[in-house]
mmCIF file of the C-alpha atoms, coordinates in Angstrom:
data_MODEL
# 
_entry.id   MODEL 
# 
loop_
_atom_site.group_PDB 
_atom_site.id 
_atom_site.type_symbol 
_atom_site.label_atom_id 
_atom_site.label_alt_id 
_atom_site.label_comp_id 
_atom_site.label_asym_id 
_atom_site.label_entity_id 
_atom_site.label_seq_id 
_atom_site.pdbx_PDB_ins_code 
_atom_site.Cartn_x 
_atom_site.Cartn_y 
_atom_site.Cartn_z 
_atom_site.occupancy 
_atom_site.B_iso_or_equiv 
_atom_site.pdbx_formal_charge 
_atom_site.auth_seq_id 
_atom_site.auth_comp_id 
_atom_site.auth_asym_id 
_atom_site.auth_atom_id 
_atom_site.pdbx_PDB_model_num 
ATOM 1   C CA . UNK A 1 1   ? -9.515  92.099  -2.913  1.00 0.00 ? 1   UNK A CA 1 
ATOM 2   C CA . UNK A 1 2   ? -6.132  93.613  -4.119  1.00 0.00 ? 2   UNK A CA 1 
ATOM 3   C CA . UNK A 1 3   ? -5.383  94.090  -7.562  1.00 0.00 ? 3   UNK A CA 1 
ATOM 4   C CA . UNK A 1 4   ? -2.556  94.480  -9.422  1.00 0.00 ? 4   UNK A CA 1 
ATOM 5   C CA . UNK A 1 5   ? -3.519  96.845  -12.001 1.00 0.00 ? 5   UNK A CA 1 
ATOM 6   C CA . UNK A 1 6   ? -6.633  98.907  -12.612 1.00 0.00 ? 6   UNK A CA 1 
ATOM 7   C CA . UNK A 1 7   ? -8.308  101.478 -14.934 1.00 0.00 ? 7   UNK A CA 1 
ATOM 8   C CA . UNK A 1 8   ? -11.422 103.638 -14.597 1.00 0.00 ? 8   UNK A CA 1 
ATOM 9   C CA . UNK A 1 9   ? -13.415 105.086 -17.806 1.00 0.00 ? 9   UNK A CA 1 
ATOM 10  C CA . UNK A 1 10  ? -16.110 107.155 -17.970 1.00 0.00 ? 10  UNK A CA 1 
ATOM 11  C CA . UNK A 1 11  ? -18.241 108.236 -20.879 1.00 0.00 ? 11  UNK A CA 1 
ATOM 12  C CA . UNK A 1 12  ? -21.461 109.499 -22.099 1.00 0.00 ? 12  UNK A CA 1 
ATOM 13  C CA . UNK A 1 13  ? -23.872 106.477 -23.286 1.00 0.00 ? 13  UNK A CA 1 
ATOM 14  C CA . UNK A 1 14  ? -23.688 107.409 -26.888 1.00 0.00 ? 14  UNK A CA 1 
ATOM 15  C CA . UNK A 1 15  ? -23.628 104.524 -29.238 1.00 0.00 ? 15  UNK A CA 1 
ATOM 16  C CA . UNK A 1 16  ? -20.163 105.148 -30.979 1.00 0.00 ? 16  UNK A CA 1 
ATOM 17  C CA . UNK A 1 17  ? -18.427 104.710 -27.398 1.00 0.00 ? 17  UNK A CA 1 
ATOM 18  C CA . UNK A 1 18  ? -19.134 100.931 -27.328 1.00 0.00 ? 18  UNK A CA 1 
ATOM 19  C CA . UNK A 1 19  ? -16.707 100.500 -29.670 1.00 0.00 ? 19  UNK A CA 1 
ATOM 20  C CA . UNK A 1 20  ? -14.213 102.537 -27.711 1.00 0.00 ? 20  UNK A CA 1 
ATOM 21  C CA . UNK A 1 21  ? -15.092 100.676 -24.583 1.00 0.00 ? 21  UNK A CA 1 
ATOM 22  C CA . UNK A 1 22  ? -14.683 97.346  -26.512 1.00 0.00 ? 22  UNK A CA 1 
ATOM 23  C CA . UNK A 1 23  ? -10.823 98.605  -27.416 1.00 0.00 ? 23  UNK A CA 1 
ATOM 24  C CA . UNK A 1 24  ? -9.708  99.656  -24.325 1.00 0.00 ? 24  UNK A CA 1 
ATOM 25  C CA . UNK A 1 25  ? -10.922 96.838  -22.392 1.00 0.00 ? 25  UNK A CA 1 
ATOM 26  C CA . UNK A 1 26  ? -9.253  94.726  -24.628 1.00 0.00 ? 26  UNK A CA 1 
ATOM 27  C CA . UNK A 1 27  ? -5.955  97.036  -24.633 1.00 0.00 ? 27  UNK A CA 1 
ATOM 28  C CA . UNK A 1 28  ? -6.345  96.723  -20.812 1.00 0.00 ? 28  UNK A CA 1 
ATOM 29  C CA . UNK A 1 29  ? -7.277  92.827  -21.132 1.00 0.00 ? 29  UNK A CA 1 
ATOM 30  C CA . UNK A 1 30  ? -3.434  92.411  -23.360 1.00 0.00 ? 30  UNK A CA 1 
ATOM 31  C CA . UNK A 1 31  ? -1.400  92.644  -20.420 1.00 0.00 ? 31  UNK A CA 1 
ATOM 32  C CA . UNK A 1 32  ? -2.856  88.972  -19.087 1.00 0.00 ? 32  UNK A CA 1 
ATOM 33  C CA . UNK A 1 33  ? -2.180  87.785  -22.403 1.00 0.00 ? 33  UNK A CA 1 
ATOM 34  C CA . UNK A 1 34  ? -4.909  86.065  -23.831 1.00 0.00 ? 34  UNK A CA 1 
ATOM 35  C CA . UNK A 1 35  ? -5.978  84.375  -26.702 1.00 0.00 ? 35  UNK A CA 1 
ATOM 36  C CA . UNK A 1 36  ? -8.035  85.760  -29.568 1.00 0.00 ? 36  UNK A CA 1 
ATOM 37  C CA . UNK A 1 37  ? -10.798 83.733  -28.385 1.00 0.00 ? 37  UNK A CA 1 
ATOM 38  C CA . UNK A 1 38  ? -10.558 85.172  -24.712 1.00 0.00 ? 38  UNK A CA 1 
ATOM 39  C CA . UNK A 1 39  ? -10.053 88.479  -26.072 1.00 0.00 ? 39  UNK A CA 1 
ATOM 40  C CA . UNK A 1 40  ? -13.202 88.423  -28.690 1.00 0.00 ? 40  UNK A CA 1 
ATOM 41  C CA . UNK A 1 41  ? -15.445 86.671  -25.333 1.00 0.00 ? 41  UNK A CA 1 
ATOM 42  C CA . UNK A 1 42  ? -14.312 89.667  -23.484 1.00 0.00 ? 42  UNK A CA 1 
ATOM 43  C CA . UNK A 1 43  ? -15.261 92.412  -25.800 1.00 0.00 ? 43  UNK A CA 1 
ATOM 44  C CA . UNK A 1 44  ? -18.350 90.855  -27.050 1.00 0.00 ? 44  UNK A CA 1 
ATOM 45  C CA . UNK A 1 45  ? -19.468 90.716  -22.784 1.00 0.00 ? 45  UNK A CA 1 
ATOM 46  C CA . UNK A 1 46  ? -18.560 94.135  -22.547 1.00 0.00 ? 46  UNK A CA 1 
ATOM 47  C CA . UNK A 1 47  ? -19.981 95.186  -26.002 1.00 0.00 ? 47  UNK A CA 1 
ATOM 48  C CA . UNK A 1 48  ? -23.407 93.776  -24.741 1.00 0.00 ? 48  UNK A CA 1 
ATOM 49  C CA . UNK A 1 49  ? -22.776 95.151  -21.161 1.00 0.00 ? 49  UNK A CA 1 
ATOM 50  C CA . UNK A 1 50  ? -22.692 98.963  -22.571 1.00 0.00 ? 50  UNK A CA 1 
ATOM 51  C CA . UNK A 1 51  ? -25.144 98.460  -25.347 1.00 0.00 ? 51  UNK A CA 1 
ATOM 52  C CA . UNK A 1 52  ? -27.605 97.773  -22.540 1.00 0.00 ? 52  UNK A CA 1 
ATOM 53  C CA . UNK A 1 53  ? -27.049 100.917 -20.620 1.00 0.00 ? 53  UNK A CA 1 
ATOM 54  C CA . UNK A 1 54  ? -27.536 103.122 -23.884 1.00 0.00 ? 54  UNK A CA 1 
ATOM 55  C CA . UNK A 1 55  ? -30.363 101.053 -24.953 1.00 0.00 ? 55  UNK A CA 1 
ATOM 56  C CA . UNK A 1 56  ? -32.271 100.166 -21.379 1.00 0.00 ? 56  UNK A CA 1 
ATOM 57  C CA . UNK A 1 57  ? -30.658 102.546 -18.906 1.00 0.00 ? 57  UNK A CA 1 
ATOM 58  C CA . UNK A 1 58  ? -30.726 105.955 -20.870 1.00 0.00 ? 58  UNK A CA 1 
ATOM 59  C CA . UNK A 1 59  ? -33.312 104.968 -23.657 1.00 0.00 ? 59  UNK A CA 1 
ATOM 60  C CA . UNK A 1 60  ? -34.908 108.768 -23.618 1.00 0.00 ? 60  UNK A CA 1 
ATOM 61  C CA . UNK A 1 61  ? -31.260 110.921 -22.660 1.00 0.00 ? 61  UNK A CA 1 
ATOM 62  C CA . UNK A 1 62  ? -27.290 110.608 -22.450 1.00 0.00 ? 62  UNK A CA 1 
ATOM 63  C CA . UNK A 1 63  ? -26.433 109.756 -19.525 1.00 0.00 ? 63  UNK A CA 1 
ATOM 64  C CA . UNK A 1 64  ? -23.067 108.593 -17.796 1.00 0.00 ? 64  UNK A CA 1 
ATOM 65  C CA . UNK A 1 65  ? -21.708 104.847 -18.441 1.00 0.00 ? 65  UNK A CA 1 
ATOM 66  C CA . UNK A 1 66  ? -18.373 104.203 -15.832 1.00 0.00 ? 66  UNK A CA 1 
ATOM 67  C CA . UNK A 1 67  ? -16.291 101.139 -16.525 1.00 0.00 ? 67  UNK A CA 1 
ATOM 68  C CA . UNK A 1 68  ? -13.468 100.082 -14.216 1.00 0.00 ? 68  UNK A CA 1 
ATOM 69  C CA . UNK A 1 69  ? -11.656 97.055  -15.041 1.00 0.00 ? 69  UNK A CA 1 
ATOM 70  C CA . UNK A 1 70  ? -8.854  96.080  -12.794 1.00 0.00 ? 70  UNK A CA 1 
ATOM 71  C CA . UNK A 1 71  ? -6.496  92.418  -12.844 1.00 0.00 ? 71  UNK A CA 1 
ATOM 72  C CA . UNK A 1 72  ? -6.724  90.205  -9.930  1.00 0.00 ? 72  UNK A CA 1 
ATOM 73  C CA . UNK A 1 73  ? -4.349  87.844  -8.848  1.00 0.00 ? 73  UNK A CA 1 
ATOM 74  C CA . UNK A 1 74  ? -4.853  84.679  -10.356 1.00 0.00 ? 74  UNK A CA 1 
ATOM 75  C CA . UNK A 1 75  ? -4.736  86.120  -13.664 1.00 0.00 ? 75  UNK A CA 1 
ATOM 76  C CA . UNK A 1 76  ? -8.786  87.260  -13.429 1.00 0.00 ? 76  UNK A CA 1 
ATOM 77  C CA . UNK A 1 77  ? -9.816  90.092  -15.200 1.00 0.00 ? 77  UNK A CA 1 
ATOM 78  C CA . UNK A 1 78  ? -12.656 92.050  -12.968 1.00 0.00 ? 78  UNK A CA 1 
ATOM 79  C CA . UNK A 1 79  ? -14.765 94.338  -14.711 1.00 0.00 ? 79  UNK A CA 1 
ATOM 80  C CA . UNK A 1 80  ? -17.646 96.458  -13.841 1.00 0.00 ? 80  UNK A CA 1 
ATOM 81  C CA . UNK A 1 81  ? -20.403 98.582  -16.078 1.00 0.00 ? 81  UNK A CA 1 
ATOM 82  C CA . UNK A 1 82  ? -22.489 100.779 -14.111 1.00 0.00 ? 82  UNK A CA 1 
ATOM 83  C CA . UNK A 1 83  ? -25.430 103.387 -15.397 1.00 0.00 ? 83  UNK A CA 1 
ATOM 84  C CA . UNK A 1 84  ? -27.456 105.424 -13.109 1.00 0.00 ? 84  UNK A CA 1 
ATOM 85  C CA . UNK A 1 85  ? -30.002 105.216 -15.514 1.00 0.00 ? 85  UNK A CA 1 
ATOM 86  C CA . UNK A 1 86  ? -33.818 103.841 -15.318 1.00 0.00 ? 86  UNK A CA 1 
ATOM 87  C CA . UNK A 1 87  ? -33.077 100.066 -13.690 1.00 0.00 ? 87  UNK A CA 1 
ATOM 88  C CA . UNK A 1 88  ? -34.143 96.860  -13.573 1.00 0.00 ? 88  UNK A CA 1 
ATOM 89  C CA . UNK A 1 89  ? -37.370 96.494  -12.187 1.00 0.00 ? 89  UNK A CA 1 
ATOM 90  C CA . UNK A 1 90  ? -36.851 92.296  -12.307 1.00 0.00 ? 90  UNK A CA 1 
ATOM 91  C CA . UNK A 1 91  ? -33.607 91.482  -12.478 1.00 0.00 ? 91  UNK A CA 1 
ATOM 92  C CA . UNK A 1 92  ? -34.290 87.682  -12.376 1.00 0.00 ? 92  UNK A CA 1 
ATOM 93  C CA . UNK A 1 93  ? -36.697 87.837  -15.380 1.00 0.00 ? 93  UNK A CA 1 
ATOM 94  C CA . UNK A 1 94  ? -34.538 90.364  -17.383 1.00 0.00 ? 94  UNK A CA 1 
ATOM 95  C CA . UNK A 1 95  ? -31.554 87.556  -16.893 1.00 0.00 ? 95  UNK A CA 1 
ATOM 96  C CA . UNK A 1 96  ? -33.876 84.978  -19.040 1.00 0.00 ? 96  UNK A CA 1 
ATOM 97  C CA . UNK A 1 97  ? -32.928 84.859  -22.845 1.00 0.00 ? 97  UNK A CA 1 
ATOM 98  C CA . UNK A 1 98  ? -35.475 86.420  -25.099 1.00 0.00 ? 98  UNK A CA 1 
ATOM 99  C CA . UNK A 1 99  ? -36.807 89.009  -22.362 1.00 0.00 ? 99  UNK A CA 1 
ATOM 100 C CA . UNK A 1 100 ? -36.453 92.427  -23.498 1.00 0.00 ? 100 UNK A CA 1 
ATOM 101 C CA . UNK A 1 101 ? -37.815 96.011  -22.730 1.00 0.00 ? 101 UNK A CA 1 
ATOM 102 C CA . UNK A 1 102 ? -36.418 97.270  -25.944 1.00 0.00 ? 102 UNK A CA 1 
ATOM 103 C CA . UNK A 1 103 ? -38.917 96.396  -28.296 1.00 0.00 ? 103 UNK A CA 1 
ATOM 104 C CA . UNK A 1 104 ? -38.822 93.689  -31.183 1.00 0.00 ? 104 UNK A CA 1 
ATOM 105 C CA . UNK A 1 105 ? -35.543 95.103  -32.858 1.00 0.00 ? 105 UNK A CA 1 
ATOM 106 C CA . UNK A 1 106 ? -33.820 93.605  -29.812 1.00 0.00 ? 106 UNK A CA 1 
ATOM 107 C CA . UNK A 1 107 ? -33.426 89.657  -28.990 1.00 0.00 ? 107 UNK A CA 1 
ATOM 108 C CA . UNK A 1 108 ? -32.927 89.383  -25.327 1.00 0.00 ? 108 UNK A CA 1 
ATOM 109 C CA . UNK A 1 109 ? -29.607 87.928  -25.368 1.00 0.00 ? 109 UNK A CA 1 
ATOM 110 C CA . UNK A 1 110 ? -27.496 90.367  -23.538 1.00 0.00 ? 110 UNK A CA 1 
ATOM 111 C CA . UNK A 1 111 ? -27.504 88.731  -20.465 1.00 0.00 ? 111 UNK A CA 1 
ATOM 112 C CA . UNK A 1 112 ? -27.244 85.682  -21.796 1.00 0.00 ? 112 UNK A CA 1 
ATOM 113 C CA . UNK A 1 113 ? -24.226 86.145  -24.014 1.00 0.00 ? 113 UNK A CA 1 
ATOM 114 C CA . UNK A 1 114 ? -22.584 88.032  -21.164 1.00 0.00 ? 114 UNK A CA 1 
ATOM 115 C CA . UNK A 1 115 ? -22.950 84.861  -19.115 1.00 0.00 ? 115 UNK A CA 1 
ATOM 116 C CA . UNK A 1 116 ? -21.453 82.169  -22.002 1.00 0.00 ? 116 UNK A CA 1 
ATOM 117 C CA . UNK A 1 117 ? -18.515 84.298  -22.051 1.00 0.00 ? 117 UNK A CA 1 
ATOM 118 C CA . UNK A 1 118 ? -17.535 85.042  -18.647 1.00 0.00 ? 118 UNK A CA 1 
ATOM 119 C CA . UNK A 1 119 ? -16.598 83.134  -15.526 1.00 0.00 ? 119 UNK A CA 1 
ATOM 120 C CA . UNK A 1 120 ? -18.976 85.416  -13.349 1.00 0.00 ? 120 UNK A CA 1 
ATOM 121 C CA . UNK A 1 121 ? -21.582 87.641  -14.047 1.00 0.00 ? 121 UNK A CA 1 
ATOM 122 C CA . UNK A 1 122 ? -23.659 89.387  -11.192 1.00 0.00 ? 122 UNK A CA 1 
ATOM 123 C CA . UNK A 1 123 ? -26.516 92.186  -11.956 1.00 0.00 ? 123 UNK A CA 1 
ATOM 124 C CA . UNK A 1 124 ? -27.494 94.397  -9.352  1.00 0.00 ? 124 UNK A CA 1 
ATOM 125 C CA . UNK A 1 125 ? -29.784 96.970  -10.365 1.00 0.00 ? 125 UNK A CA 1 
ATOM 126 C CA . UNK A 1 126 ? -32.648 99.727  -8.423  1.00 0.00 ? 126 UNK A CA 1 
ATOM 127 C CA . UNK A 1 127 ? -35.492 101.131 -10.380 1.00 0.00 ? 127 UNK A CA 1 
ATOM 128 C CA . UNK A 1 128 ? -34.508 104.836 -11.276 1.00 0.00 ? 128 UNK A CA 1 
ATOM 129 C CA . UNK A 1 129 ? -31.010 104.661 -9.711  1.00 0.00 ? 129 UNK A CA 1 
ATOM 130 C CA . UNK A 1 130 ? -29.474 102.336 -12.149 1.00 0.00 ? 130 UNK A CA 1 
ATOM 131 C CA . UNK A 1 131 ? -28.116 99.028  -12.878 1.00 0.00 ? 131 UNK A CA 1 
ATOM 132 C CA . UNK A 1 132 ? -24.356 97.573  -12.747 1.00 0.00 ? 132 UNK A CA 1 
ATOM 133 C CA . UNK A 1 133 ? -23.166 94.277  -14.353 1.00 0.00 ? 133 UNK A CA 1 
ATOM 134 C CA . UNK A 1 134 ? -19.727 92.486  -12.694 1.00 0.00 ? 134 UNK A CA 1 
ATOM 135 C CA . UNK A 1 135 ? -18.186 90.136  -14.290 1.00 0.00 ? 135 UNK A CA 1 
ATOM 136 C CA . UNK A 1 136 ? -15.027 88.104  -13.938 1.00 0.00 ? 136 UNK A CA 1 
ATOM 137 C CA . UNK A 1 137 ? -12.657 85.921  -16.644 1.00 0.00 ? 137 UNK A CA 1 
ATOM 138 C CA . UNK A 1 138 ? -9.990  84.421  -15.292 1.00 0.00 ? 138 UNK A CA 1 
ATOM 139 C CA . UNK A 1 139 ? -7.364  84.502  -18.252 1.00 0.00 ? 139 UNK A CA 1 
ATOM 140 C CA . UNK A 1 140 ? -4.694  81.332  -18.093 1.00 0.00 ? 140 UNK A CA 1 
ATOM 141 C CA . UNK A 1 141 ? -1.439  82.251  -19.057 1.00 0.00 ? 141 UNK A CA 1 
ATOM 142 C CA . UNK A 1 142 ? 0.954   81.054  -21.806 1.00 0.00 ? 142 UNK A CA 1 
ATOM 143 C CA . UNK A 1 143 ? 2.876   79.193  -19.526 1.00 0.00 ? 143 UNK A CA 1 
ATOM 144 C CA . UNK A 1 144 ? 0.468   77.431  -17.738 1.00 0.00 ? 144 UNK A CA 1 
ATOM 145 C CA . UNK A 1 145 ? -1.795  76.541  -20.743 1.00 0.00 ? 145 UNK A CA 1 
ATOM 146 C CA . UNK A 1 146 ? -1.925  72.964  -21.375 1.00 0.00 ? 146 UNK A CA 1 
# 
């Protein structure tokens, strides 16, 4: 599909760089012009998005988180996380809330929340070559807001 604008990040799955994920998402994410609402749904899907490849993808090493977020006509913001980390080994059963591999400090919402908050979501994921989340808001402009 052709976009009309794009970025592409990519960082070491370190905790402190979900918060610099978060803020340049979002700083990507002003151009459609959302709401605080939209823009808080946005970072907290791409918060849990990246916390999941530190914490499930790399939970023994750093490894390499890339982001690419682009805009799609329509006003649709198109984002995708992708680790090459450990993988999903059930994709369909990691997708239900409460399911977690990451041990009783984590609630098995990730998923979940991602999906509230988004349009789209789509997980694709291969044991030991990784997992990628895609997920889509479409963003309604000023204008056209009821």
């Amino acid at each position: 599909m052709k976009w009309e604008n794009q970025m592409q990040l990519t960082f070491p799955s370190k905790s402190v760089n979900e918060g610099f994920a978060r803020a340049a998402v979002a700083c990507f994410a002003a151009q459609l012009d959302p709401t605080l609402d939209e823009l808080g749904d946005i970072k907290t899907a791409v918060s849990e998005a990246v916390t999941n490849c530190i914490v499930h993808g790399y939970p023994d090493e750093i490894g390499t988180i890339t982001l690419r977020a682009r805009i799609l006509p329509g006003g649709v913001l198109d984002l995708v996380i992708r680790d090459r980390g450990r993988g999903i080994a059930d994709v369909e059963a990691a997708r239900k809330p409460m399911f977690t591999t990451g041990g009783a400090e984590r609630s098995g919402m990730g998923f979940t929340i991602m999906e509230s908050f988004m349009h789209e979501l789509k997980v694709t994921s291969q044991p030991g070559k990784g997992t990628t989340v895609h997920m889509k808001r479409r963003i309604v402009r000023r204008g056209e807001r009821p």
